[in-house]
Amino acid sequence: PAPATPPLAIQCLGGFAVLRGGEQATVSEWKSRKARDLVKVLISREGRPVHRGVLVDLLWPDEDPARTGSRLSVTLSTARAVLDPGKAVPPNWYLAAESDAVWLDVEHAEVDVLRFSALAAQATAERKSGPTPAAVEALAAAEAAYVGDAFTEDPYEDWSVSMRERARASYISVARTLADDTAAAGDTATAVRCYLRVLEHDPYDEHAHLGLVATQLGAGQQG
């Protein structure tokens, strides 16, 4: 059976989107870019609480904190209204808040970049036993889950860099290993595709270049 559609799914890989029951929230619903940025910042912290003062500094870096403190509460309310417009769950269900901290409850929201990280960790652990069919399957699932870099719309925001680089490095490792294993098993198409995807993210990856050439030569793909 097809997996059930989650009540709330947030996409960060390859572009930001919020899906409520499979339906994407429109740009006009956000009313404020800061509300979207708040959700993104909380995702980048992977569910860890973020002090309100830190959020104010990140969202309004050039403004007086005395004037922006109340804006965070308004921004939080706006973001909650987008994530749960029908108020089907308590206010703290997705975006939890206490007196001095705010965080995303990752147990209640499905986030693609966090799902990819979990799949990559699972595949890495499975691969320790060697290139078994189960390991190749786990690597393929993780590789397929990575559809693009995280927070592509925010390449210069400091809060976005760490998660984007960690996810990209994890993907390159997964794709390179999958390419090597499928090349050894004679699955040329998968190996070539994965080597090429590695090179899209790192054009100077010598291992991927050599693996690609060797795989194509072995398959007689001289062109």
CSV table of C-alpha atoms in Angstrom, one decimal:
chain,number,residue,atom,x,y,z
A,1,PRO,CA,0.0,0.0,0.0
A,2,ALA,CA,1.1,3.6,-0.6
A,3,PRO,CA,2.4,5.4,2.5
A,4,ALA,CA,-0.1,7.7,4.2
A,5,THR,CA,0.2,11.4,3.4
A,6,PRO,CA,1.5,13.2,6.5
A,7,PRO,CA,-0.6,16.0,7.9
A,8,LEU,CA,2.4,18.3,7.6
A,9,ALA,CA,5.5,17.8,5.4
A,10,ILE,CA,8.2,20.4,4.9
A,11,GLN,CA,10.5,20.3,2.0
A,12,CYS,CA,14.0,22.0,2.1
A,13,LEU,CA,15.9,20.0,-0.4
A,14,GLY,CA,15.9,21.6,-3.8
A,15,GLY,CA,13.5,24.3,-2.7
A,16,PHE,CA,11.3,25.2,0.3
A,17,ALA,CA,7.7,24.2,0.4
A,18,VAL,CA,5.1,23.3,3.1
A,19,LEU,CA,2.6,20.6,2.3
A,20,ARG,CA,-0.5,20.2,4.4
A,21,GLY,CA,-2.1,16.8,3.7
A,22,GLY,CA,-0.3,16.9,0.4
A,23,GLU,CA,-1.5,20.4,-0.6
A,24,GLN,CA,1.2,23.1,-0.9
A,25,ALA,CA,0.8,26.3,1.0
A,26,THR,CA,0.8,29.3,-1.2
A,27,VAL,CA,3.2,32.2,-1.0
A,28,SER,CA,0.4,34.6,-0.2
A,29,GLU,CA,-0.6,32.6,2.9
A,30,TRP,CA,2.7,33.4,4.6
A,31,LYS,CA,2.1,37.2,4.5
A,32,SER,CA,5.7,37.6,5.7
A,33,ARG,CA,9.0,36.3,4.5
A,34,LYS,CA,10.2,36.3,8.1
A,35,ALA,CA,7.6,33.7,9.0
A,36,ARG,CA,9.1,31.4,6.4
A,37,ASP,CA,12.6,32.2,7.6
A,38,LEU,CA,11.6,31.4,11.1
A,39,VAL,CA,10.5,27.9,10.1
A,40,LYS,CA,13.7,27.4,8.1
A,41,VAL,CA,15.9,28.5,11.0
A,42,LEU,CA,14.2,26.1,13.3
A,43,ILE,CA,14.6,23.3,10.8
A,44,SER,CA,18.3,24.0,10.5
A,45,ARG,CA,18.5,23.4,14.3
A,46,GLU,CA,17.0,19.9,13.8
A,47,GLY,CA,14.4,20.3,16.6
A,48,ARG,CA,16.7,21.7,19.2
A,49,PRO,CA,15.3,24.7,21.1
A,50,VAL,CA,16.6,28.1,19.9
A,51,HIS,CA,16.7,31.1,22.3
A,52,ARG,CA,14.3,33.9,21.4
A,53,GLY,CA,17.2,36.4,21.5
A,54,VAL,CA,19.1,34.3,18.9
A,55,LEU,CA,16.1,34.2,16.6
A,56,VAL,CA,15.6,37.9,16.9
A,57,ASP,CA,19.3,38.5,16.0
A,58,LEU,CA,19.0,36.1,13.0
A,59,LEU,CA,15.7,37.5,11.6
A,60,TRP,CA,16.3,41.2,12.3
A,61,PRO,CA,20.1,41.5,12.5
A,62,ASP,CA,20.3,45.3,11.8
A,63,GLU,CA,17.5,46.4,14.0
A,64,ASP,CA,17.2,47.4,17.7
A,65,PRO,CA,16.3,44.3,19.7
A,66,ALA,CA,14.1,46.4,21.9
A,67,ARG,CA,11.9,47.1,18.9
A,68,THR,CA,11.9,43.6,17.4
A,69,GLY,CA,11.1,41.5,20.5
A,70,SER,CA,7.4,41.7,19.9
A,71,ARG,CA,7.8,40.9,16.2
A,72,LEU,CA,9.0,37.4,17.0
A,73,SER,CA,5.7,36.6,18.7
A,74,VAL,CA,3.7,37.9,15.7
A,75,THR,CA,6.0,36.0,13.3
A,76,LEU,CA,5.5,32.8,15.3
A,77,SER,CA,1.7,33.2,15.2
A,78,THR,CA,1.9,33.7,11.4
A,79,ALA,CA,4.0,30.6,10.9
A,80,ARG,CA,1.7,28.6,13.1
A,81,ALA,CA,-1.3,29.8,11.1
A,82,VAL,CA,0.3,28.6,7.8
A,83,LEU,CA,1.3,25.2,9.2
A,84,ASP,CA,-2.1,24.6,10.7
A,85,PRO,CA,-4.7,27.0,9.3
A,86,GLY,CA,-7.6,25.0,10.6
A,87,LYS,CA,-6.3,24.8,14.1
A,88,ALA,CA,-6.7,21.1,14.1
A,89,VAL,CA,-3.9,20.6,16.7
A,90,PRO,CA,-2.7,22.6,19.7
A,91,PRO,CA,-0.5,25.7,19.0
A,92,ASN,CA,2.6,24.0,20.3
A,93,TRP,CA,2.1,20.9,18.1
A,94,TYR,CA,4.4,21.9,15.3
A,95,LEU,CA,6.1,25.0,16.6
A,96,ALA,CA,6.7,24.7,20.3
A,97,ALA,CA,7.5,27.7,22.5
A,98,GLU,CA,8.4,28.4,26.0
A,99,SER,CA,9.2,31.7,27.7
A,100,ASP,CA,12.8,31.9,26.3
A,101,ALA,CA,13.0,29.3,23.4
A,102,VAL,CA,11.2,28.1,20.3
A,103,TRP,CA,11.7,24.9,18.4
A,104,LEU,CA,10.2,22.7,15.7
A,105,ASP,CA,8.7,19.5,17.0
A,106,VAL,CA,10.2,17.0,14.5
A,107,GLU,CA,8.1,14.2,15.9
A,108,HIS,CA,5.0,15.9,14.4
A,109,ALA,CA,6.3,17.3,11.2
A,110,GLU,CA,8.0,15.4,8.4
A,111,VAL,CA,11.1,17.2,7.1
A,112,ASP,CA,12.7,15.9,4.0
A,113,VAL,CA,16.3,16.9,4.9
A,114,LEU,CA,16.0,15.2,8.3
A,115,ARG,CA,14.5,12.1,6.7
A,116,PHE,CA,17.4,12.0,4.2
A,117,SER,CA,19.9,12.3,7.1
A,118,ALA,CA,18.2,9.4,8.9
A,119,LEU,CA,18.2,7.3,5.7
A,120,ALA,CA,21.9,8.1,5.0
A,121,ALA,CA,22.9,7.1,8.6
A,122,GLN,CA,20.9,3.9,8.2
A,123,ALA,CA,22.6,3.1,4.9
A,124,THR,CA,26.1,3.8,6.3
A,125,ALA,CA,25.5,1.5,9.2
A,126,GLU,CA,24.1,-1.2,6.9
A,127,ARG,CA,27.1,-0.9,4.5
A,128,LYS,CA,29.6,-1.7,7.3
A,129,SER,CA,28.7,-5.4,6.7
A,130,GLY,CA,29.8,-5.0,3.1
A,131,PRO,CA,28.0,-4.4,-0.2
A,132,THR,CA,25.1,-6.7,0.6
A,133,PRO,CA,21.7,-6.5,-1.2
A,134,ALA,CA,20.3,-4.8,1.9
A,135,ALA,CA,23.1,-2.3,2.0
A,136,VAL,CA,22.6,-1.4,-1.7
A,137,GLU,CA,18.9,-1.1,-1.1
A,138,ALA,CA,19.5,1.3,1.8
A,139,LEU,CA,22.0,3.3,-0.1
A,140,ALA,CA,19.6,3.6,-3.1
A,141,ALA,CA,16.8,4.8,-0.8
A,142,ALA,CA,19.0,7.5,0.7
A,143,GLU,CA,20.3,8.6,-2.7
A,144,ALA,CA,16.8,8.9,-4.1
A,145,ALA,CA,15.7,11.0,-1.1
A,146,TYR,CA,18.2,13.8,-1.9
A,147,VAL,CA,16.6,15.8,-4.6
A,148,GLY,CA,18.8,18.9,-4.2
A,149,ASP,CA,20.8,21.0,-1.8
A,150,ALA,CA,19.1,22.3,1.3
A,151,PHE,CA,17.9,26.0,1.5
A,152,THR,CA,18.9,26.8,-2.1
A,153,GLU,CA,17.0,30.1,-1.8
A,154,ASP,CA,19.2,31.2,1.1
A,155,PRO,CA,22.8,30.5,0.0
A,156,TYR,CA,24.3,33.4,2.0
A,157,GLU,CA,22.5,33.0,5.3
A,158,ASP,CA,24.8,31.9,8.1
A,159,TRP,CA,22.1,29.7,9.6
A,160,SER,CA,21.7,27.7,6.4
A,161,VAL,CA,25.4,26.8,5.7
A,162,SER,CA,26.0,24.1,8.3
A,163,MET,CA,23.0,21.9,7.5
A,164,ARG,CA,23.4,22.4,3.7
A,165,GLU,CA,27.1,21.4,3.8
A,166,ARG,CA,26.5,18.4,6.1
A,167,ALA,CA,23.7,17.1,4.0
A,168,ARG,CA,25.6,17.6,0.8
A,169,ALA,CA,28.7,15.8,2.2
A,170,SER,CA,26.5,13.0,3.4
A,171,TYR,CA,24.9,12.7,0.0
A,172,ILE,CA,28.2,12.6,-1.9
A,173,SER,CA,29.4,9.8,0.4
A,174,VAL,CA,26.2,7.8,-0.2
A,175,ALA,CA,26.1,8.3,-3.9
A,176,ARG,CA,29.8,7.5,-4.3
A,177,THR,CA,29.5,4.3,-2.3
A,178,LEU,CA,26.3,3.3,-4.3
A,179,ALA,CA,28.1,4.0,-7.6
A,180,ASP,CA,31.1,1.8,-6.6
A,181,ASP,CA,28.9,-1.0,-5.4
A,182,THR,CA,26.6,-1.0,-8.4
A,183,ALA,CA,29.5,-0.7,-10.8
A,184,ALA,CA,31.1,-3.8,-9.2
A,185,ALA,CA,27.8,-5.6,-9.6
A,186,GLY,CA,27.5,-4.8,-13.2
A,187,ASP,CA,24.7,-2.2,-12.9
A,188,THR,CA,26.2,0.3,-15.3
A,189,ALA,CA,23.2,2.6,-15.6
A,190,THR,CA,22.9,3.2,-11.8
A,191,ALA,CA,26.7,3.6,-11.4
A,192,VAL,CA,27.0,6.1,-14.2
A,193,ARG,CA,24.0,8.1,-12.9
A,194,CYS,CA,25.4,8.2,-9.4
A,195,TYR,CA,28.9,9.2,-10.4
A,196,LEU,CA,27.5,12.0,-12.5
A,197,ARG,CA,25.4,13.2,-9.6
A,198,VAL,CA,28.5,13.3,-7.4
A,199,LEU,CA,30.3,15.4,-10.0
A,200,GLU,CA,27.3,17.8,-10.2
A,201,HIS,CA,28.0,18.6,-6.5
A,202,ASP,CA,31.8,18.3,-6.6
A,203,PRO,CA,33.3,18.6,-10.1
A,204,TYR,CA,36.8,18.0,-8.7
A,205,ASP,CA,36.0,14.6,-7.1
A,206,GLU,CA,38.8,12.5,-8.6
A,207,HIS,CA,37.3,9.2,-7.4
A,208,ALA,CA,34.0,9.9,-9.2
A,209,HIS,CA,35.8,10.8,-12.4
A,210,LEU,CA,37.9,7.7,-12.4
A,211,GLY,CA,35.0,5.5,-11.4
A,212,LEU,CA,32.9,7.0,-14.2
A,213,VAL,CA,35.6,6.4,-16.9
A,214,ALA,CA,36.2,2.9,-15.7
A,215,THR,CA,32.6,2.0,-15.6
A,216,GLN,CA,31.9,3.3,-19.1
A,217,LEU,CA,35.0,1.7,-20.5
A,218,GLY,CA,34.0,-1.6,-18.9
A,219,ALA,CA,30.6,-1.4,-20.5
A,220,GLY,CA,32.0,-0.5,-23.9
A,221,GLN,CA,30.6,3.1,-23.8
A,222,GLN,CA,33.5,4.6,-25.7
A,223,GLY,CA,31.6,7.8,-26.6
